[in-house]
Amino acid sequence: MKYIIALDQGTTSSRAVLFDERADIKGIVQMEFRQIFPQPGWVEHDPGEILNTQRLVLEKLVQKHGLDPRDIAAIGITNQRETTLLWDRHTGEPLYNAIVWQDKRTAPICEELKKKGLDSYVRQHTGLVIDSYFSATKIKWILDTVPGARERARKGDVAFGTVDTWLLWNLTNRQVHATDYSNASRTMLFDINTLTWDKKLLAELDIPEAILPEVKPSSFHFGNWTYQGVDIPLAGIAGDQQAALFGQACFEPAMAKNTYGTGCFMLMNTGTRIQLSKNGLITTIAWGLGGKVEYALEGSVFIAGAAVQWLRDSLHLIDQSKDTEYFATKALGSNEVYVVPAFAGLGAPYWDMYARGAIFGLTRDTGKDHIIKATLESMAYQTKDILNAMEEDAGLALASLKVDGGACANNVLMQFQADILGTPVERPEIIESTALGAAYLAGIEVGLWKKESIVSNRKIQKRFEPAMDETTRAKLYKGWRKAVERTKGWED
Ligand SMILES: Nc1ncnc2c1ncn2[C@@H]1O[C@H](COP(=O)(O)OP(=O)(O)O)[C@@H](O)[C@H]1O
Ligand SMILES: O=P(O)(O)OC[C@H](O)CO
């Protein structure tokens, strides 16, 4: 029996997932790591913790299942995207903590770019909107802030990477400095038309080209992880949301999935066509595979499951994420409270770096249950904002929404999602689509699987049918839009 391991380096935890030849999950080892909030709006990770937790879960998984390293056909890497690391090529020492995708400190740099009138250039070339979400301004901030950093970078002593690149470089014993097309397309420095780094944007931000990784297909033999003397191919890399699109077998244009993790990310395959959104979505590379690159439209919501963590860790209203289902059930039928979790500004389709969170509709009888329920519902409302934009861009209505990610295990949330969309919601048997996608990409490269067989492997576990009348749906959604309007531009 041969195995594939997926390394899923997420925003809040590092996971290693073991798949057998049938792509069934045989084991998962997971470790959370620290979220560092040095100032309001700033979010950092310790690069050493990212690496150590990821290495530990990988080694634990291999040991726990008594795997012979020769039976591990390949490893795939998938990762939280945009999060930015710079390190010394000689010592491996990071120049600064990893600046996480949610971090808002570079909003002023974005304003400068906007003032220079670069919005449409950025859109045309990178498919993105100018926002602190993407890596480019985070790189500039580190180069501007760490003494001597830019000089060292010019001399070729510094490497930049998103998390996949950091892991790959370390797992290959500092041999390979590379990334894949899907991750490169999240930097705001990569031209998605020509598939090259964009010289004009590099110059505007004063980022030396010498720090950049090589860009390769997502299914590719990047290098080896040597374990107990055996070389195991690192044969796939993709950003976690693109990996989930792959894992859900969304291979044809107009096929879409929505992942409910820390954030919420809906991606729709647009094939080999670059489609620019008229409704606040971004255009991204889905993957590079079989000698071509495919694209996707994406709606990125910054806070989804993270709002549930806020209920747990900051408000102490619940002990565990899954408790939300119990409390929300107690408040079913009451819909007057809205939580807008704009803790890190608002992403698609609003793109407001200055929005901040708020709770609306409080009355004397509002209790814990209502706030918990409204927090869950905020994920569904944000998803509706995105789906509306996507359907308008694509000129079609989705027959059903494919879901995955940690929070899609919540039945109350999924039923409300179907209700508020008026569209059925399909939950697959394997909700670890991200890891599955990374495993598939690696397995294809080493000849274990074929893309065609992946479609027949996907099984639905539960389908949620809409049960809400149109008048109620319209009334509730109107309330949500009103609430969102009032959170915009809160921070000066
Ligand atoms: N049953 C649940 N109900 C609501 N939220 C949940 C539930 N289970 C997990 N979550 C939320 O989902 C997120 C974890 O999902 P996961 O896909 O592991 O995220 P990530 O890859 O971003 O770390 C957490 O934010 C957690 O609070
Ligand atoms: O860690 P996740 O699963 O919330 O994903 C984060 C995204 O990749 C950020 O763009």
XYZ file of C-alpha atoms and ligand atoms in Angstrom:
529
model
C 0.000 0.000 0.000
C 1.260 3.469 -0.933
C 0.383 6.638 0.961
C 0.297 10.361 0.307
C 0.689 12.918 3.076
C -0.770 16.419 2.862
C 0.738 19.167 4.987
C -1.988 21.744 5.631
C -0.412 24.800 7.212
C -3.482 26.897 8.171
C -3.881 30.214 9.951
C -4.497 28.683 13.357
C -2.999 25.208 13.140
C -0.590 22.932 11.317
C -1.995 19.595 10.171
C -0.579 16.490 8.563
C -3.154 14.250 6.884
C -2.521 10.694 5.741
C -4.302 9.415 2.620
C -4.208 5.873 1.283
C -4.264 4.878 -2.394
C -8.054 5.256 -2.508
C -7.677 8.843 -1.200
C -9.370 7.839 2.058
C -8.164 9.617 5.198
C -6.221 7.241 7.450
C -5.048 9.713 10.065
C -4.670 13.363 11.058
C -2.268 15.001 13.482
C -2.863 18.648 14.291
C -1.213 21.321 16.447
C -2.351 24.875 17.121
C 0.221 27.631 17.398
C 0.344 31.166 18.781
C -1.449 34.106 17.235
C 0.577 37.231 18.009
C -1.282 40.562 18.147
C 1.387 43.229 18.879
C -0.980 46.157 18.175
C -4.629 46.530 17.163
C -4.980 45.379 13.564
C -1.584 43.620 13.532
C -1.358 39.806 13.295
C 1.898 37.844 13.316
C 3.113 34.241 13.524
C 6.495 33.033 14.698
C 8.162 31.449 11.610
C 9.931 28.938 13.872
C 6.585 27.850 15.347
C 5.073 27.430 11.887
C 7.983 25.217 10.865
C 8.294 23.268 14.108
C 4.599 22.492 14.458
C 4.433 21.422 10.814
C 7.513 19.211 11.148
C 6.259 17.725 14.404
C 2.825 16.789 13.074
C 4.439 15.249 9.991
C 6.851 13.123 12.007
C 4.178 12.187 14.551
C 1.846 11.060 11.775
C 4.526 8.854 10.244
C 5.420 7.355 13.638
C 1.826 6.930 14.861
C 0.928 4.876 11.802
C 4.224 2.977 11.774
C 4.815 4.016 8.171
C 7.822 2.756 6.267
C 9.115 5.956 4.577
C 9.474 3.979 1.314
C 5.677 3.606 1.274
C 5.117 7.359 1.267
C 4.742 8.033 -2.441
C 4.728 11.813 -2.071
C 3.966 14.815 0.105
C 1.795 17.771 -0.905
C 1.933 21.178 0.757
C -1.017 23.532 1.123
C -0.973 26.718 3.129
C -2.551 29.867 4.480
C -1.905 32.278 1.624
C -0.374 35.794 1.406
C 1.301 35.503 4.842
C 4.751 36.951 4.295
C 8.182 35.764 5.460
C 11.661 37.120 4.788
C 14.755 35.258 5.932
C 18.522 35.201 5.594
C 19.535 32.733 2.899
C 22.752 31.812 4.707
C 21.623 31.395 8.308
C 17.925 30.634 7.764
C 17.159 33.302 10.378
C 13.858 35.193 9.759
C 14.246 38.977 9.444
C 10.920 39.517 11.180
C 7.891 37.522 12.315
C 5.583 36.260 9.574
C 3.080 39.048 8.799
C -0.262 37.301 8.507
C -2.776 37.852 5.703
C -5.229 39.464 8.173
C -2.725 42.148 9.220
C -3.772 45.728 8.446
C -0.558 47.661 9.232
C 0.228 48.353 5.582
C -3.010 50.219 4.822
C -1.036 53.520 4.480
C 1.268 51.930 1.861
C -1.842 50.827 -0.031
C -3.190 54.378 0.104
C 0.040 55.614 -1.488
C -0.327 53.104 -4.331
C -3.927 54.158 -4.849
C -2.937 57.840 -4.887
C -0.447 57.025 -7.632
C -3.396 55.717 -9.650
C -2.195 52.117 -9.740
C -5.612 50.492 -9.102
C -6.331 49.548 -12.652
C -2.721 48.470 -13.350
C -2.850 46.138 -10.360
C -6.195 44.745 -11.443
C -5.167 44.169 -15.053
C -1.825 42.587 -14.252
C -2.295 40.754 -10.960
C -6.087 40.231 -10.960
C -6.235 41.734 -7.446
C -7.376 44.934 -5.753
C -4.882 47.078 -3.820
C -5.278 45.869 -0.240
C -3.075 45.139 2.759
C -4.342 41.523 2.518
C -1.796 40.619 -0.179
C 1.970 40.076 0.351
C 3.468 42.975 -1.623
C 3.028 45.777 0.902
C 3.975 43.466 3.775
C 7.324 42.760 2.065
C 7.882 46.492 1.618
C 7.063 47.116 5.273
C 9.688 44.606 6.458
C 12.306 45.974 4.047
C 11.532 49.530 5.235
C 11.478 48.646 8.934
C 14.237 46.125 9.676
C 17.574 47.988 9.706
C 19.754 47.057 6.719
C 17.150 44.690 5.268
C 16.854 46.277 1.822
C 20.633 46.426 1.396
C 20.956 42.743 2.312
C 18.082 41.951 -0.048
C 19.793 43.802 -2.924
C 22.950 41.766 -2.348
C 20.966 38.538 -2.691
C 21.272 37.549 0.974
C 17.530 37.572 1.694
C 14.765 35.213 0.560
C 11.047 35.987 0.464
C 8.399 33.344 0.645
C 4.792 32.688 1.416
C 4.353 29.848 3.924
C 4.651 27.081 1.286
C 8.043 28.440 0.241
C 9.264 28.700 3.842
C 8.294 25.070 4.483
C 9.707 23.818 1.180
C 13.043 25.595 1.706
C 13.405 24.109 5.171
C 12.127 20.604 4.371
C 14.546 20.361 1.426
C 17.410 21.316 3.712
C 17.588 24.855 2.277
C 18.028 23.548 -1.271
C 14.847 24.726 -3.002
C 13.505 28.299 -3.094
C 10.286 27.982 -5.066
C 6.525 28.424 -4.989
C 3.627 27.472 -7.262
C 1.447 29.629 -9.532
C -1.504 29.698 -7.124
C 0.579 31.134 -4.264
C 2.494 33.546 -6.511
C -0.826 34.979 -7.678
C -1.548 36.130 -4.086
C 1.501 38.370 -3.735
C 0.239 41.325 -5.827
C 3.624 41.115 -7.580
C 2.863 38.372 -10.110
C 1.494 39.040 -13.582
C -1.181 36.421 -14.114
C -1.221 37.061 -17.891
C 2.487 36.575 -18.605
C 3.183 34.309 -15.595
C 6.199 36.390 -14.594
C 7.053 38.673 -11.678
C 5.858 42.221 -12.442
C 8.827 44.579 -12.778
C 6.798 47.774 -12.514
C 5.209 46.805 -9.195
C 8.561 45.598 -7.846
C 10.038 49.005 -8.725
C 7.091 50.951 -7.242
C 7.537 49.126 -3.929
C 11.354 49.059 -4.098
C 11.461 45.270 -3.742
C 14.656 43.685 -5.129
C 13.880 40.862 -7.564
C 16.684 38.787 -6.006
C 14.464 37.857 -3.036
C 11.757 36.158 -5.121
C 11.239 32.389 -5.424
C 11.003 30.476 -8.696
C 7.423 29.823 -9.761
C 6.437 26.294 -10.802
C 3.259 24.317 -11.592
C 1.186 23.131 -8.621
C 1.750 19.476 -9.495
C 5.538 19.334 -9.723
C 8.497 17.539 -8.163
C 9.842 20.489 -6.159
C 12.447 18.535 -4.159
C 12.687 15.856 -1.474
C 12.175 15.530 2.250
C 14.778 13.084 3.488
C 13.509 10.933 6.339
C 15.443 8.002 7.787
C 17.678 8.099 4.725
C 14.739 7.883 2.278
C 14.033 10.697 -0.202
C 10.295 11.419 -0.279
C 9.158 13.668 -3.162
C 7.540 17.004 -2.299
C 5.363 16.823 -5.366
C 2.527 19.329 -4.994
C 1.974 22.863 -3.703
C -1.144 25.022 -3.762
C -2.641 27.798 -1.676
C -5.242 26.311 0.667
C -8.286 27.767 -1.074
C -7.173 26.657 -4.515
C -6.328 23.234 -3.077
C -9.887 23.029 -1.705
C -11.279 23.893 -5.162
C -9.202 21.017 -6.531
C -10.195 18.683 -3.691
C -13.872 19.383 -4.406
C -13.206 18.388 -8.034
C -14.297 21.802 -9.373
C -12.457 21.196 -12.629
C -14.951 22.710 -15.070
C -15.719 26.402 -15.580
C -18.600 27.667 -13.361
C -17.973 25.025 -10.670
C -17.568 26.647 -7.235
C -16.868 25.813 -3.591
C -16.991 27.741 -0.333
C -14.575 26.959 2.524
C -15.511 27.930 6.095
C -12.228 28.146 8.030
C -10.703 31.102 9.869
C -11.936 33.146 6.939
C -14.422 32.128 4.276
C -13.338 31.789 0.679
C -15.533 31.102 -2.327
C -13.784 30.220 -5.572
C -15.295 29.591 -8.979
C -13.302 27.915 -11.733
C -13.157 30.013 -14.940
C -10.949 27.591 -16.896
C -8.081 29.017 -18.938
C -9.917 32.351 -19.220
C -8.923 35.353 -17.089
C -12.185 36.937 -16.011
C -12.014 40.286 -14.212
C -14.884 40.961 -11.813
C -17.233 43.929 -12.032
C -18.528 43.236 -8.535
C -15.583 43.362 -6.148
C -14.213 39.848 -6.581
C -10.606 39.075 -7.409
C -9.081 36.942 -10.136
C -6.585 34.349 -9.074
C -4.647 31.429 -10.480
C -6.375 28.185 -9.530
C -3.441 25.909 -10.345
C -0.823 25.068 -12.890
C -1.265 21.495 -14.087
C -0.760 19.442 -17.236
C 1.188 22.194 -19.008
C -1.424 24.905 -18.511
C -2.655 27.375 -15.936
C -6.302 27.679 -14.947
C -7.954 30.632 -13.269
C -10.684 31.317 -10.720
C -12.842 34.153 -9.477
C -12.594 34.511 -5.712
C -14.575 36.159 -2.953
C -12.449 36.446 0.202
C -14.119 36.980 3.583
C -11.543 37.747 6.281
C -13.438 36.684 9.400
C -15.647 33.580 9.503
C -14.630 30.804 11.948
C -12.370 33.409 13.582
C -15.561 35.049 14.877
C -16.422 31.762 16.588
C -12.952 31.774 18.156
C -13.691 35.305 19.334
C -16.858 34.013 21.049
C -14.721 31.343 22.699
C -11.452 33.133 23.545
C -12.419 36.787 24.000
C -16.063 36.746 25.113
C -15.877 33.317 26.789
C -19.460 32.576 25.717
C -18.618 29.010 24.659
C -16.033 26.373 25.551
C -15.685 24.857 22.097
C -16.568 25.983 18.555
C -19.152 23.247 18.192
C -21.132 24.550 21.216
C -22.407 27.310 18.943
C -24.810 24.819 17.395
C -26.480 24.120 20.754
C -26.854 27.784 21.775
C -27.951 28.965 18.327
C -30.655 26.276 18.271
C -32.097 27.766 21.473
C -32.464 31.137 19.697
C -33.969 29.791 16.449
C -36.761 31.992 15.117
C -35.332 35.249 16.462
C -33.463 37.197 13.809
C -33.264 40.761 15.013
C -29.589 40.782 16.038
C -26.734 41.186 13.528
C -23.029 40.707 14.245
C -20.744 42.223 11.577
C -17.331 40.678 12.302
C -15.271 43.296 10.438
C -12.409 42.780 12.895
C -9.843 42.986 10.088
C -11.716 45.387 7.821
C -14.012 43.991 5.162
C -12.807 41.903 2.213
C -14.864 41.094 -0.868
C -17.054 42.585 -2.161
C -16.610 45.715 -0.009
C -12.795 46.040 0.314
C -12.829 48.463 3.228
C -9.604 48.300 5.284
C -11.130 50.746 7.791
C -14.381 48.953 8.638
C -14.531 47.519 12.171
C -16.830 45.032 13.867
C -20.185 45.866 15.468
C -23.330 44.287 16.906
C -26.691 45.749 15.861
C -30.276 45.370 16.997
C -29.620 44.863 20.718
C -32.666 45.114 22.990
C -33.200 44.504 26.714
C -33.923 40.827 26.123
C -30.937 40.096 23.889
C -28.938 37.261 25.423
C -25.925 35.095 24.810
C -27.852 32.709 22.537
C -28.827 35.519 20.171
C -25.275 36.809 19.887
C -23.944 33.331 19.209
C -26.605 32.708 16.585
C -25.974 36.076 14.933
C -22.246 35.323 14.817
C -22.886 32.065 12.973
C -25.286 33.832 10.645
C -22.666 36.445 9.789
C -20.756 33.711 7.935
C -23.846 32.904 5.889
C -24.637 36.555 5.123
C -21.064 37.243 4.024
C -21.269 34.179 1.797
C -24.480 35.523 0.257
C -22.740 38.845 -0.497
C -20.073 36.905 -2.370
C -22.374 34.507 -4.169
C -24.509 37.403 -5.434
C -21.389 39.079 -6.842
C -20.135 35.850 -8.380
C -23.425 34.932 -10.021
C -23.652 38.411 -11.484
C -20.095 38.256 -12.833
C -20.586 34.793 -14.290
C -24.118 35.499 -15.530
C -25.492 32.290 -14.035
C -27.172 30.912 -10.917
C -25.451 28.087 -9.039
C -27.542 24.933 -8.813
C -25.993 24.143 -5.427
C -23.100 25.312 -3.246
C -20.291 22.874 -2.402
C -18.964 23.553 1.090
C -16.011 22.422 3.206
C -13.714 23.583 6.039
C -14.020 23.292 9.831
C -17.180 25.345 10.373
C -19.230 23.551 7.705
C -19.659 20.776 10.282
C -22.211 23.107 11.929
C -25.736 22.026 10.891
C -27.485 25.187 12.095
C -25.094 27.276 10.037
C -25.478 25.113 6.936
C -29.298 25.133 7.136
C -29.324 28.918 7.542
C -26.881 29.152 4.634
C -29.259 27.246 2.357
C -32.196 29.329 3.652
C -30.605 32.725 3.150
C -29.216 31.837 -0.289
C -32.313 30.047 -1.495
C -29.825 27.516 -2.919
C -29.130 23.953 -1.719
C -25.874 23.396 0.151
C -23.885 20.181 -0.375
C -21.518 18.921 2.307
C -19.085 16.210 1.116
C -18.017 13.181 3.155
C -14.480 14.550 3.360
C -14.676 18.143 4.588
C -10.865 18.268 4.601
C -10.970 19.306 0.930
C -7.878 21.468 1.320
C -5.675 18.559 2.393
C -7.347 16.303 -0.164
C -6.563 18.775 -2.961
C -2.906 18.986 -1.943
C -2.714 15.194 -1.767
C -4.275 14.872 -5.243
C -1.820 17.379 -6.752
C 1.134 15.467 -5.295
C -0.359 12.059 -6.171
C -0.914 13.088 -9.788
C 2.725 14.159 -10.124
C 4.031 10.777 -8.931
C 1.570 8.870 -11.118
C -0.591 7.473 -8.285
C -3.808 9.158 -9.452
C -5.340 10.703 -12.547
C -7.397 13.892 -12.525
C -10.308 12.062 -14.197
C -10.708 9.528 -11.387
C -11.012 12.296 -8.774
C -14.494 13.322 -9.920
C -16.004 9.897 -9.242
C -14.338 9.785 -5.826
C -16.319 12.747 -4.432
C -19.245 11.718 -2.188
C -21.922 13.946 -0.656
C -22.582 13.416 3.056
C -25.577 15.765 3.470
C -27.602 18.149 1.348
C -29.337 21.116 3.022
C -32.437 22.315 1.153
C -33.678 25.919 1.474
C -36.794 26.106 3.663
C -37.254 29.875 4.115
C -39.885 31.920 2.299
C -38.726 34.631 -0.063
C -40.215 37.534 1.965
C -38.382 36.538 5.143
C -35.167 35.999 3.212
C -35.346 39.449 1.608
C -36.190 41.136 4.920
C -33.318 39.490 6.803
C -30.792 40.227 4.086
C -31.875 43.866 3.946
C -31.098 44.118 7.668
C -27.640 42.644 7.084
C -26.814 45.138 4.325
C -27.905 47.984 6.574
C -25.661 46.694 9.369
C -22.656 46.372 7.021
C -23.110 49.937 5.777
C -22.801 51.207 9.323
C -19.471 49.486 10.002
C -17.728 50.949 6.943
C -14.954 53.525 7.349
C -15.049 53.309 11.144
C -11.269 53.606 11.619
C -9.763 56.883 10.403
N -18.872 23.117 14.687
C -18.388 24.341 14.432
N -19.210 25.405 14.405
C -18.745 26.637 14.123
N -17.456 26.907 13.853
C -16.584 25.897 13.868
C -16.991 24.563 14.155
N -15.903 23.761 14.087
C -14.859 24.570 13.769
N -15.263 25.858 13.647
C -14.433 27.020 13.297
O -13.763 26.716 12.088
C -12.407 27.147 12.138
C -11.507 25.972 11.927
O -11.645 25.515 10.641
P -10.371 25.061 9.812
O -10.881 24.655 8.480
O -9.619 24.109 10.632
O -9.626 26.484 9.763
P -8.160 26.985 9.353
O -7.673 26.090 8.234
O -8.426 28.387 8.905
O -7.261 26.990 10.561
C -12.188 27.759 13.485
O -12.216 29.164 13.352
C -13.350 27.259 14.328
O -13.737 28.232 15.267
O -5.989 29.340 7.073
P -7.290 29.428 6.347
O -7.817 28.095 5.985
O -8.305 30.291 7.001
O -6.994 30.162 4.942
C -6.461 31.429 4.887
C -6.423 31.932 3.469
O -5.575 31.189 2.650
C -6.046 33.378 3.422
O -6.112 33.879 2.116
